[in-house]
Amino acid sequence: MTGTSVAPDPGTRSGAGGGGRGSPRAVRQGLSEKALGRIFISPSIALMSLVALFPVIWAFVLSLYVYTRRQPEGFGGFDNYVTALTNPRFWDSLQFTFVFTLSSVTLEFVIGMGFALLMNQAFRGRGVTRAAILIPWVIPTVVAAQMWFFMFNVTPGFINTIFGLGNFNWLGQSGTAAFAIIFADVWKTAPFVALLLLAGLQTIPNDVYESGKVDGAGPAARFFHITLPLLKPAILVALLFRTVDALRVYDLPQVMTRGAFDTESLSMLVQQYVVRTPNPGLGAALSTITFVLILGIGIIFVRLLGRDLVIGREEGK
Amino acid sequence: MVWAIGGADAQPGRVHQQIAQLWSEENPDTPIRIEVLPEDADGQREQHALELQAEGSGFDVLGVDVIWTGEYSENGWVESLEDVRADIEAVTLPGPFNSATWGDELWAAPYNSNAGFLYYRTDLVDEPPTTWEELCEVGAEVGAEEGIAGFVAQGAQYEGFVVNWLEYYWSTGADLFNEDESAVTFDVDAAVEVTEWMNDSLGDCFAPGFNTAQEEEARNEFQAGNAVFMRNWPYAYGQIQDDEGSPANGNFDIAPLPTFTGTGTISALGGFNNAVSAYSNNTEAATDFVVWAATDPEVQTLLAEESLPPTMASVYDDLAGDPVMSLLGEVLADSLPRPPSPAWNEISVEMQRALFPAYNGDADAQSAAESVREYLESTIQ
């Protein structure tokens, strides 16, 4: 740009070298604002790609090679994907993972919403209630899993004792084992959902409710016509976080059942082929499949979320 | 130096820590520190694998389960101990010694051995049973009278289940492979019989929660007085004996495990060997340490005192008056190793996948046994 611009006549600008800075032409000199921005941001993008993308690409490359017990045997194309997708274990674990995700996220949302509404009320002892609700979320998942293993197990059998169920074998039967795992997850993560929703609730101005009241809206009408629509961004964020998290569940079923009684999750299968009975190619293929699955679901959420945020902003103008 | 061994804090008397301390006092130039790995074998192997796959020098001495020898040597993770073979072989029991070899080469130094016992309540049963059927008959009958369970063991889906299942299966006289692991001799009929017997015993002689119990759950049940019989490792003996509040305390004894044939006893050989990591920066000192732990009478006696069976033959002679040690000497002579094949982990996982649902009645025992046979065949071709 500097080369093409016409040089100003030095004679007309004598002694006013600094004045050029203010002229519109001088602003256009050098790189545009956009280009500068790109240059400034490029190191971070490079670093982020290195950290975030490299392992994914590496796993994909690894998944194209065939191994026998850690020993590479050569390039196999999509052999590992065929092996993974034709293995009934993959479909069994996919089914458990989906059932787990769907039921735990639904329950966590409903219970978390209840908690959030409760915590949003002004009443005596609100601080204590908030702390009590948040305690399960602070406990590390493995610790919670071990705790619920003891609770549900026949011995010492706290749950059976409390409910007078005798020797009911929660963790030793299909169905109830999955129930126990979902229960533990809901107990642990509903507070997290509550926290996210509470943050959203607190951004809703009180006068909206007051004008609703004046217009004659009852509590239910206020919840469905004011709270839910205005809370939508927070709800989508909560559901996105929880869904993505639940899809890669590992520690709860690993500690509570070790995958027995149809409670093997996708991540447990990945872990088995990466570490326990090592087959790096198959393990990488399984983890790539898991990644694509989670990415796909994540993108759907972000699309919904993005559109919603844009609409919200335009309406706000 | 770092010694990566599992369950170091859970061992009675923290015996590994005692031994590490003893070495560090005697060898102040090359002290050793324990890196405490998880209690369960799968967890320990994972920790080893993560470090060794990355060729990390973080671990110098590895506590290696007897079934990992083949895999670790095939992966080039451990140093050969052929140079010190003579010292170790001269003082070690043959079973544990063989468990440290793969392809006729010594890859680890035996450290502690292990075998299964039958624990029984002397106040409820006069004589320990000699067959599994008898155990279940007596267990169900006495248990019903007392309002307690018949038998607790390791019935959850993990390696311990395979160990227990193999003890039943081996005790019918059947085996998995021939001598040199060149042919599969898996007996489908015996496997079906054993699996169906387990299924029949569930909810009858087997304790509630049998299919979610590992070693500690079983011990807690027996120690709390909730079972007539228990299959467990020797470590439980000292723990029950030390628990004065336990109904089993003073009212229990140990016997060799029963069989299906009614003669002799069969136990799966357990235990740990110490190997020198191939990526260690202290190979020489690490080798000295593993040899010392295998051959020093003080170390091996210390293990015996904490009910962790030693591998040194002379310790059993010295402690012949001790009921646990003298019975162990007997049982170890009749113990069988799980195949030390590099594929053992895959085989074990396949056996769990097939046999566990079958014994729980969620799958057909016949097709489960057939799939195990097929899998075993696929590992030798």
XYZ file of C-alpha atoms in Angstrom:
698
model
C 0.000 0.000 0.000
C 2.742 2.396 0.839
C 4.317 1.867 -2.571
C 1.181 2.693 -4.528
C 0.124 5.727 -2.543
C 1.130 9.075 -3.953
C 3.865 10.717 -1.931
C 2.711 14.011 -0.520
C 4.468 17.116 -1.736
C 7.063 17.922 0.930
C 6.771 21.609 0.172
C 3.128 21.909 1.248
C 3.734 20.028 4.488
C 6.687 21.852 5.812
C 7.096 21.568 9.524
C 3.910 19.527 9.884
C 5.317 15.986 9.818
C 3.139 14.975 12.771
C -0.018 16.221 11.085
C 0.033 13.288 8.666
C -0.871 10.883 11.460
C -4.347 12.228 11.692
C -5.098 12.065 7.972
C -7.301 9.189 6.707
C -4.670 8.051 4.255
C -2.109 7.391 7.029
C -4.517 5.081 8.884
C -4.699 2.831 5.866
C -0.962 2.456 5.812
C 0.475 -0.873 6.939
C -1.574 -4.003 7.463
C -5.323 -3.896 7.880
C -6.805 -4.374 11.319
C -8.132 -7.794 10.341
C -4.784 -9.017 9.061
C -3.047 -7.789 12.175
C -5.570 -9.594 14.275
C -4.847 -12.789 12.377
C -1.140 -12.418 12.897
C -1.540 -11.797 16.597
C -3.827 -14.742 17.077
C -1.835 -17.210 14.975
C 0.591 -18.336 17.716
C -2.303 -19.296 19.965
C -4.022 -21.113 17.130
C -0.825 -22.998 16.347
C -0.397 -23.958 19.981
C -4.019 -24.973 20.342
C -3.862 -27.153 17.230
C -0.707 -28.764 18.501
C -2.249 -29.527 21.865
C -5.778 -30.357 20.771
C -5.488 -31.693 17.255
C -2.200 -33.554 17.294
C -3.374 -36.387 19.581
C -6.548 -36.791 17.550
C -4.655 -36.996 14.283
C -2.073 -39.276 15.824
C -4.790 -41.615 17.109
C -6.309 -41.688 13.627
C -2.954 -42.532 12.034
C -2.413 -45.243 14.667
C -5.845 -46.678 13.978
C -4.808 -47.479 10.407
C -2.083 -49.879 11.511
C -2.481 -53.478 12.578
C -0.877 -54.673 15.803
C -0.593 -57.892 17.747
C 0.001 -57.215 21.427
C 1.795 -53.894 20.923
C 3.902 -55.278 18.051
C 3.171 -53.431 14.796
C 2.394 -55.664 11.812
C 1.974 -53.047 9.104
C -0.597 -50.828 7.418
C -4.100 -52.188 7.492
C -6.278 -49.410 6.119
C -9.682 -49.496 7.777
C -9.289 -53.075 9.072
C -9.452 -51.958 12.694
C -12.693 -50.080 12.075
C -14.195 -53.179 10.488
C -13.043 -55.250 13.473
C -14.493 -52.737 15.900
C -17.818 -52.319 14.118
C -18.369 -56.055 13.650
C -17.636 -56.846 17.299
C -20.854 -57.363 19.268
C -19.048 -55.967 22.319
C -18.812 -52.589 20.582
C -22.574 -52.493 20.016
C -23.279 -53.687 23.555
C -21.092 -50.967 25.023
C -22.546 -48.367 22.648
C -26.006 -49.344 23.808
C -25.072 -49.057 27.468
C -23.342 -45.729 26.852
C -26.434 -44.305 25.139
C -28.850 -45.642 27.738
C -26.606 -44.264 30.469
C -26.270 -40.855 28.778
C -29.945 -40.472 28.000
C -31.238 -41.517 31.412
C -28.639 -39.787 33.537
C -28.726 -36.484 31.620
C -32.540 -36.415 31.680
C -32.711 -37.117 35.407
C -29.889 -34.722 36.180
C -31.638 -31.996 34.230
C -34.961 -32.434 36.009
C -33.416 -32.726 39.477
C -30.832 -30.026 38.767
C -33.609 -27.656 37.680
C -35.445 -28.349 40.925
C -32.298 -27.652 42.944
C -31.599 -24.465 40.986
C -35.120 -23.119 41.523
C -34.800 -23.945 45.219
C -31.406 -22.279 45.547
C -32.695 -19.226 43.686
C -35.372 -18.574 46.299
C -34.700 -16.186 49.125
C -35.296 -18.044 52.380
C -33.619 -18.547 55.710
C -30.791 -21.102 55.567
C -30.284 -20.630 51.848
C -26.505 -20.691 52.234
C -26.566 -24.027 54.066
C -28.961 -25.512 51.513
C -26.736 -24.408 48.652
C -23.665 -25.932 50.314
C -25.498 -29.193 51.058
C -26.687 -29.520 47.471
C -23.198 -28.927 46.112
C -21.369 -31.433 48.323
C -21.786 -34.485 46.037
C -20.287 -32.571 43.141
C -17.123 -31.794 45.112
C -16.397 -35.472 45.804
C -14.075 -37.038 43.211
C -15.922 -39.477 40.944
C -13.830 -42.519 41.850
C -14.430 -41.889 45.531
C -18.155 -41.484 44.925
C -18.135 -44.663 42.817
C -16.406 -46.639 45.550
C -18.868 -45.233 48.095
C -21.906 -46.224 46.037
C -20.335 -49.625 45.428
C -20.341 -50.168 49.198
C -23.846 -48.746 49.493
C -25.351 -50.959 46.800
C -23.302 -54.097 47.414
C -24.892 -56.972 49.321
C -22.295 -56.606 52.035
C -22.311 -54.381 54.024
C -25.498 -53.458 52.117
C -26.502 -50.086 53.507
C -29.212 -49.551 50.906
C -30.716 -52.985 51.524
C -30.686 -52.322 55.270
C -32.304 -48.905 54.960
C -35.071 -50.129 52.662
C -35.403 -53.588 54.239
C -34.543 -55.375 51.000
C -32.644 -58.271 52.590
C -29.991 -59.567 50.219
C -31.123 -57.880 47.049
C -28.161 -58.052 44.665
C -28.170 -54.615 42.995
C -24.759 -54.903 41.374
C -24.997 -58.603 40.565
C -27.876 -58.563 38.054
C -28.486 -57.096 34.629
C -30.679 -54.038 34.793
C -30.262 -53.180 38.457
C -26.492 -52.859 37.954
C -27.062 -50.214 35.274
C -29.643 -48.557 37.512
C -27.145 -48.318 40.393
C -24.552 -46.702 38.121
C -27.038 -44.185 36.718
C -28.246 -43.430 40.239
C -24.689 -42.724 41.416
C -24.073 -40.468 38.422
C -27.275 -38.488 38.982
C -26.433 -38.102 42.667
C -22.984 -36.834 41.775
C -23.742 -34.510 38.868
C -27.219 -33.088 39.399
C -25.601 -30.353 41.575
C -23.369 -29.389 38.663
C -26.408 -28.926 36.431
C -28.056 -27.000 39.255
C -25.053 -24.686 39.452
C -25.141 -23.891 35.736
C -28.900 -23.337 35.781
C -28.686 -21.195 38.903
C -26.207 -18.922 37.135
C -28.733 -18.583 34.318
C -31.638 -17.950 36.700
C -29.806 -15.101 38.322
C -29.452 -13.248 35.026
C -33.265 -13.060 34.688
C -34.324 -9.641 35.988
C -36.934 -9.684 38.714
C -39.166 -7.051 37.082
C -39.956 -9.516 34.285
C -41.569 -11.739 36.874
C -43.283 -8.805 38.498
C -44.866 -7.620 35.298
C -45.873 -11.228 34.668
C -47.565 -11.286 38.038
C -49.331 -8.026 37.273
C -50.574 -9.546 34.007
C -52.049 -12.398 36.030
C -49.591 -15.240 35.253
C -49.583 -18.008 37.888
C -46.387 -19.783 39.057
C -46.656 -22.468 36.361
C -47.255 -19.936 33.610
C -44.362 -17.824 34.865
C -42.087 -20.899 34.824
C -43.035 -22.030 31.321
C -43.387 -18.602 29.678
C -40.690 -16.617 31.445
C -38.133 -18.853 33.155
C -37.728 -21.608 30.553
C -37.365 -19.352 27.469
C -34.970 -16.980 29.181
C -33.015 -19.881 30.647
C -32.567 -21.591 27.281
C -28.888 -20.659 26.783
C -28.005 -21.933 30.268
C -30.022 -25.115 29.686
C -28.231 -25.796 26.415
C -24.831 -25.263 28.019
C -25.745 -27.618 30.868
C -27.047 -30.300 28.512
C -24.013 -29.984 26.254
C -21.564 -30.361 29.137
C -23.419 -33.272 30.668
C -24.049 -35.148 27.410
C -20.455 -34.921 26.260
C -19.304 -35.943 29.723
C -21.721 -38.853 30.037
C -20.774 -40.221 26.621
C -17.227 -40.785 27.796
C -18.149 -42.261 31.190
C -15.473 -44.565 32.542
C -14.877 -44.416 36.278
C -18.353 -45.178 37.668
C -18.973 -48.492 35.848
C -15.292 -49.422 36.155
C -15.347 -49.162 39.935
C -18.900 -50.344 40.541
C -19.203 -53.339 38.208
C -16.062 -53.545 36.072
C -18.369 -53.757 33.096
C -20.169 -56.902 34.289
C -23.899 -57.306 33.628
C -24.013 -55.211 30.427
C -22.511 -52.103 31.987
C -19.422 -51.803 29.811
C -19.082 -48.280 28.431
C -17.319 -47.267 25.219
C -14.459 -45.710 27.170
C -13.952 -48.933 29.097
C -13.646 -50.791 25.814
C -11.117 -48.220 24.575
C -9.179 -48.529 27.814
C -9.096 -52.300 27.505
C -7.561 -52.242 24.034
C -5.169 -49.419 24.829
C -3.866 -50.696 28.147
C -5.225 -53.995 29.428
C -5.001 -56.270 26.397
C -3.029 -53.901 24.233
C -3.919 -53.610 20.592
C -3.003 -49.987 19.854
C -4.548 -50.026 16.373
C -7.926 -51.297 17.507
C -7.799 -49.124 20.615
C -7.096 -46.051 18.491
C -9.894 -46.968 16.076
C -12.339 -47.298 18.980
C -11.233 -44.010 20.481
C -11.517 -42.283 17.091
C -15.067 -43.612 16.753
C -15.841 -42.333 20.247
C -14.305 -38.962 19.371
C -16.328 -38.590 16.164
C -19.481 -39.546 18.048
C -18.923 -36.999 20.799
C -17.787 -34.335 18.326
C -20.937 -34.863 16.247
C -23.219 -34.528 19.228
C -21.197 -31.555 20.460
C -21.546 -29.799 17.099
C -25.317 -30.274 17.133
C -25.462 -28.649 20.563
C -23.163 -25.789 19.619
C -25.268 -25.116 16.501
C -28.426 -24.947 18.612
C -26.627 -22.899 21.213
C -25.017 -20.531 18.703
C -28.273 -19.828 16.912
C -30.005 -19.262 20.185
C -27.351 -16.856 21.400
C -27.444 -14.891 18.123
C -31.238 -14.646 18.236
C -31.083 -13.646 21.878
C -28.611 -10.872 21.115
C -30.647 -9.483 18.223
C -33.751 -9.425 20.326
C -31.839 -7.586 23.011
C -30.899 -4.778 20.620
C 15.789 -46.416 43.209
C 12.077 -46.908 42.785
C 10.298 -50.196 43.364
C 6.873 -50.179 41.695
C 4.827 -52.791 43.480
C 1.116 -53.138 44.047
C -0.898 -53.000 47.220
C 2.181 -51.998 49.215
C 0.150 -50.188 51.837
C -2.575 -52.809 52.007
C -0.195 -55.668 52.807
C -0.360 -56.927 56.386
C 2.323 -55.129 58.390
C 3.162 -53.109 55.264
C 5.726 -55.789 54.655
C 7.009 -54.377 51.351
C 7.747 -51.108 53.119
C 9.601 -52.971 55.871
C 11.717 -54.760 53.282
C 12.456 -51.544 51.376
C 13.547 -49.934 54.631
C 15.784 -52.877 55.504
C 17.540 -52.575 52.123
C 17.933 -48.812 52.430
C 19.506 -49.160 55.881
C 21.954 -51.770 54.668
C 22.690 -49.943 51.408
C 22.658 -46.218 52.128
C 24.312 -45.495 48.746
C 21.442 -47.009 46.761
C 18.316 -46.575 48.871
C 15.033 -47.829 47.460
C 11.637 -46.155 47.628
C 8.286 -47.815 46.979
C 5.955 -46.416 44.366
C 2.643 -47.700 45.671
C 0.573 -49.165 42.826
C -3.135 -50.071 43.076
C -4.260 -53.120 45.011
C -5.722 -54.985 42.052
C -3.474 -56.681 39.548
C -5.061 -55.081 36.469
C -4.425 -51.638 37.913
C -0.801 -52.454 38.672
C -0.155 -53.759 35.191
C -1.678 -50.614 33.706
C 0.649 -48.395 35.729
C 3.653 -50.449 34.649
C 2.515 -50.415 31.025
C 2.045 -46.651 30.947
C 5.576 -46.045 32.209
C 7.298 -48.779 30.223
C 5.510 -48.118 26.946
C 6.890 -44.591 27.155
C 10.344 -46.096 27.881
C 10.360 -44.158 31.144
C 13.098 -44.723 33.684
C 10.799 -43.881 36.605
C 10.629 -47.486 37.823
C 13.788 -49.487 38.506
C 12.326 -52.601 40.072
C 8.947 -53.941 38.981
C 6.725 -56.146 41.098
C 5.549 -58.537 38.369
C 2.597 -60.896 38.811
C 3.553 -64.495 37.980
C 1.375 -64.416 34.841
C 3.053 -61.379 33.291
C 6.527 -62.849 32.764
C 5.908 -63.857 29.140
C 4.374 -60.539 28.173
C 7.019 -58.363 29.843
C 9.935 -60.265 28.332
C 8.345 -60.322 24.854
C 7.880 -56.549 25.093
C 11.510 -56.048 26.076
C 10.494 -54.332 29.292
C 12.689 -56.353 31.661
C 16.368 -57.251 31.890
C 17.406 -60.874 31.634
C 18.598 -62.299 34.950
C 20.493 -65.240 33.436
C 23.762 -63.998 35.039
C 22.393 -64.503 38.537
C 20.239 -67.522 37.721
C 22.326 -70.000 39.746
C 22.089 -67.985 42.987
C 18.324 -67.756 42.740
C 17.589 -71.254 41.482
C 19.566 -72.822 44.318
C 17.282 -71.522 47.066
C 13.850 -71.116 45.380
C 10.844 -73.460 45.217
C 10.458 -74.905 41.694
C 6.910 -73.593 41.025
C 7.673 -69.932 41.735
C 11.020 -70.249 39.948
C 9.346 -71.496 36.767
C 6.861 -68.646 36.954
C 9.787 -66.216 36.580
C 11.078 -67.852 33.412
C 9.901 -67.535 29.830
C 11.428 -69.365 26.888
C 13.987 -71.036 29.196
C 15.383 -67.682 30.290
C 15.088 -66.102 33.738
C 13.425 -62.661 33.618
C 12.583 -62.016 37.258
C 13.581 -63.025 40.754
C 10.855 -64.779 42.754
C 9.686 -62.714 45.707
C 6.502 -64.067 47.196
C 4.288 -66.961 46.230
C 0.615 -67.563 46.810
C -1.945 -70.331 46.782
C -5.596 -70.742 47.688
C -6.813 -72.185 50.990
C -10.183 -73.411 52.116
C -11.123 -71.546 55.295
C -13.812 -73.276 57.371
C -15.596 -72.739 60.675
C -14.492 -75.379 63.174
C -17.455 -74.658 65.454
C -19.900 -75.496 62.638
C -18.116 -78.194 60.633
C -16.119 -81.161 61.991
C -14.099 -82.072 58.946
C -13.252 -79.940 55.914
C -14.948 -81.282 52.743
C -12.866 -83.040 50.116
C -15.114 -82.431 47.103
C -16.796 -79.249 45.861
C -20.194 -80.991 45.845
C -19.739 -81.951 49.486
C -18.690 -78.388 50.307
C -21.887 -77.045 48.808
C -24.113 -79.651 50.443
C -22.636 -79.047 53.875
C -22.416 -75.311 53.295
C -26.052 -74.971 52.269
C -27.255 -77.187 55.128
C -25.194 -75.719 57.960
C -25.639 -72.234 56.560
C -29.427 -72.603 56.557
C -29.377 -73.824 60.161
C -27.207 -70.927 61.281
C -28.865 -68.364 59.094
C -25.602 -67.616 57.323
C -24.204 -68.309 53.847
C -22.424 -71.486 52.780
C -19.478 -70.332 50.707
C -17.775 -67.061 49.819
C -15.016 -66.682 47.261
C -13.933 -64.427 44.418
C -16.907 -64.385 42.059
C -16.885 -60.866 40.570
C -15.961 -60.327 36.940
C -12.158 -59.884 37.105
C -8.966 -61.922 37.042
C -9.796 -63.459 40.432
C -12.909 -65.045 38.952
C -10.773 -66.765 36.320
C -8.438 -68.013 39.069
C -11.361 -69.458 41.036
C -13.003 -70.928 37.936
C -9.708 -72.569 36.910
C -9.372 -74.153 40.338
C -12.775 -75.802 39.889
C -11.990 -76.700 36.285
C -8.492 -78.065 36.971
C -9.831 -80.110 39.862
C -11.916 -82.178 37.407
C -8.586 -83.298 35.948
C -8.831 -81.114 32.837
C -6.341 -78.531 31.550
C -6.170 -75.647 29.058
C -3.096 -76.520 27.018
C -0.687 -79.419 26.693
C 2.713 -79.255 28.378
C 4.542 -76.927 25.973
C 1.477 -74.867 25.031
C 1.532 -76.182 21.456
C -1.980 -77.661 21.500
C -5.287 -76.835 23.180
C -6.566 -79.545 25.491
C -9.530 -77.529 26.780
C -12.301 -79.900 27.856
C -15.640 -78.358 26.888
C -17.676 -80.919 28.854
C -15.748 -80.316 32.070
C -16.045 -76.559 31.576
C -19.812 -76.823 31.112
C -20.111 -79.051 34.193
C -18.142 -76.601 36.343
C -20.002 -73.542 35.070
C -23.396 -75.144 35.578
C -22.404 -76.255 39.067
C -21.564 -72.629 39.853
C -24.885 -71.486 38.447
C -26.761 -74.068 40.538
C -24.909 -72.952 43.652
C -25.791 -69.280 43.214
C -28.382 -68.242 45.732
C -28.084 -71.615 47.442
C -24.661 -72.411 48.842
C -22.920 -69.383 47.359
C -23.276 -66.307 49.539
C -25.485 -63.402 48.449
C -23.280 -61.033 46.512
C -20.974 -63.885 45.467
C -20.871 -62.513 41.934
C -19.655 -59.073 43.053
C -17.082 -60.235 45.623
C -13.321 -59.949 45.303
C -10.770 -60.999 47.952
C -11.635 -58.333 50.491
C -15.421 -58.651 50.189
C -15.070 -62.405 50.762
C -12.785 -61.908 53.749
C -15.136 -59.347 55.307
C -18.047 -61.757 54.992
C -16.217 -64.685 56.534
C -14.616 -62.522 59.211
C -18.024 -61.085 60.126
C -19.238 -64.632 60.715
C -21.529 -64.640 57.664
C -20.212 -67.765 55.935
C -19.276 -71.353 56.736
C -16.571 -71.723 54.048
C -14.307 -69.312 52.225
C -11.774 -69.654 49.439
C -9.031 -67.077 49.881
C -5.296 -66.485 49.860
C -3.181 -67.024 53.000
C -3.129 -63.302 53.825
C -6.617 -63.570 55.315
C -5.437 -65.970 58.033
C -3.504 -63.399 60.026
C -6.208 -60.776 59.606
C -8.971 -62.990 61.028
C -6.696 -64.169 63.789
C -5.950 -60.596 64.809
C -9.611 -59.561 64.864
C -10.799 -60.439 68.349
C -14.318 -59.209 67.695
C -14.824 -61.635 64.811
C -17.125 -64.652 65.371
C -14.694 -66.630 63.207
C -11.777 -65.747 65.475
C -10.660 -68.887 67.292
C -13.343 -70.853 65.423
C -11.718 -71.355 62.050
C -9.087 -73.472 60.412
C -7.539 -73.853 56.996
C -7.466 -76.863 54.669
C -6.413 -77.602 51.110
C -9.055 -76.700 48.512
C -11.437 -79.543 47.580
C -11.568 -81.045 44.088
C -14.286 -82.474 41.868
C -12.533 -85.843 41.725
C -12.304 -86.132 45.504
C -8.554 -86.722 45.524
C -5.718 -84.316 46.261
C -5.970 -80.591 45.928
C -5.369 -78.052 43.178
C -4.652 -74.381 43.629
C -3.818 -71.675 41.167
C -0.313 -70.389 41.770
C -0.192 -66.712 42.580
C 2.445 -64.311 43.763
C 4.905 -61.701 42.624
C 8.378 -61.710 41.203
C 10.700 -58.723 41.083
C 12.052 -57.759 37.682
C 14.622 -55.153 36.674
C 13.181 -52.582 34.291
C 14.940 -52.451 30.925
C 14.775 -48.631 31.095
C 16.284 -48.349 34.591
C 19.320 -46.106 35.080
C 20.420 -48.214 38.060
C 20.471 -51.672 36.534
C 23.287 -52.952 38.696
C 21.870 -51.897 42.051
C 18.383 -52.988 40.980
C 19.712 -56.437 40.111
C 21.415 -56.653 43.502
C 18.141 -55.723 45.147
C 15.985 -58.320 43.382
C 18.528 -61.060 44.089
C 18.725 -59.987 47.731
C 14.930 -60.039 48.097
C 14.794 -63.534 46.623
C 17.663 -65.082 48.538
C 18.016 -63.273 51.864
C 16.583 -65.399 54.695
C 15.704 -62.300 56.724
C 13.579 -60.855 53.911
C 11.873 -64.143 53.179
C 11.153 -64.805 56.865
C 9.698 -61.311 57.172
C 7.241 -62.188 54.371
C 6.294 -65.428 56.116
C 5.658 -63.587 59.368
C 3.137 -61.352 57.619
C 1.337 -64.364 56.035
C 2.720 -63.575 52.601
C 4.084 -66.911 51.356
C 7.831 -66.741 50.664
C 9.488 -68.431 47.686
C 12.595 -69.610 49.512
C 12.449 -73.338 50.237
C 14.446 -73.240 53.482
C 11.985 -70.835 55.125
C 9.273 -73.511 54.965
C 11.589 -75.963 56.749
C 12.398 -73.387 59.423
C 8.719 -72.646 60.000
C 7.412 -76.228 59.820
C 5.667 -75.740 63.167
C 3.578 -72.880 61.805
C 0.174 -74.206 60.626
C -0.127 -71.794 57.711
C 3.402 -72.336 56.447
C 3.351 -76.112 56.711
C 0.022 -76.328 54.874
C 1.287 -73.852 52.293
C 4.297 -76.001 51.599
C 1.893 -78.854 50.828
C -0.534 -76.806 48.751
C 2.212 -75.077 46.753
C 3.509 -78.461 45.659
C 0.099 -79.129 44.033
C -0.473 -75.683 42.614
C -0.757 -75.009 38.902
C 0.325 -71.831 37.128
C -2.025 -70.073 34.775
C -0.394 -70.324 31.326
C 2.406 -67.693 31.376
C 1.650 -66.937 27.726
C 2.094 -63.357 26.481
C -1.571 -63.685 25.485
C -2.716 -64.483 29.026
C -4.490 -61.171 29.531
C -6.502 -61.596 26.337
C -7.323 -65.172 27.295
C -8.405 -64.090 30.767
C -10.621 -61.301 29.413
C -12.220 -63.706 26.917
C -12.832 -66.261 29.666
C -14.445 -63.567 31.807
C -16.579 -62.378 28.895
C -17.780 -65.907 28.092
C -17.983 -67.676 31.453
C -19.150 -64.915 33.765
C -22.583 -64.399 32.131
C -22.926 -68.189 31.759
C -22.455 -68.827 35.468
C -24.898 -66.034 36.229
C -27.493 -67.673 34.030
C -27.427 -64.876 31.436
C -25.851 -67.058 28.737
C -25.631 -70.683 27.669
C -22.795 -72.618 29.345
C -22.234 -74.882 26.340
C -21.672 -72.068 23.857
C -19.592 -70.159 26.423
C -17.273 -73.140 26.867
C -17.037 -73.619 23.109
C -16.113 -69.980 22.584
C -13.347 -70.280 25.190
C -11.976 -73.307 23.364
C -12.078 -71.441 20.052
C -10.310 -68.472 21.570
C -7.576 -70.632 23.089
C -7.032 -72.212 19.679
C -6.724 -68.797 18.064
C -3.886 -67.863 20.438
C -1.553 -70.680 19.364
C -1.982 -70.469 15.595
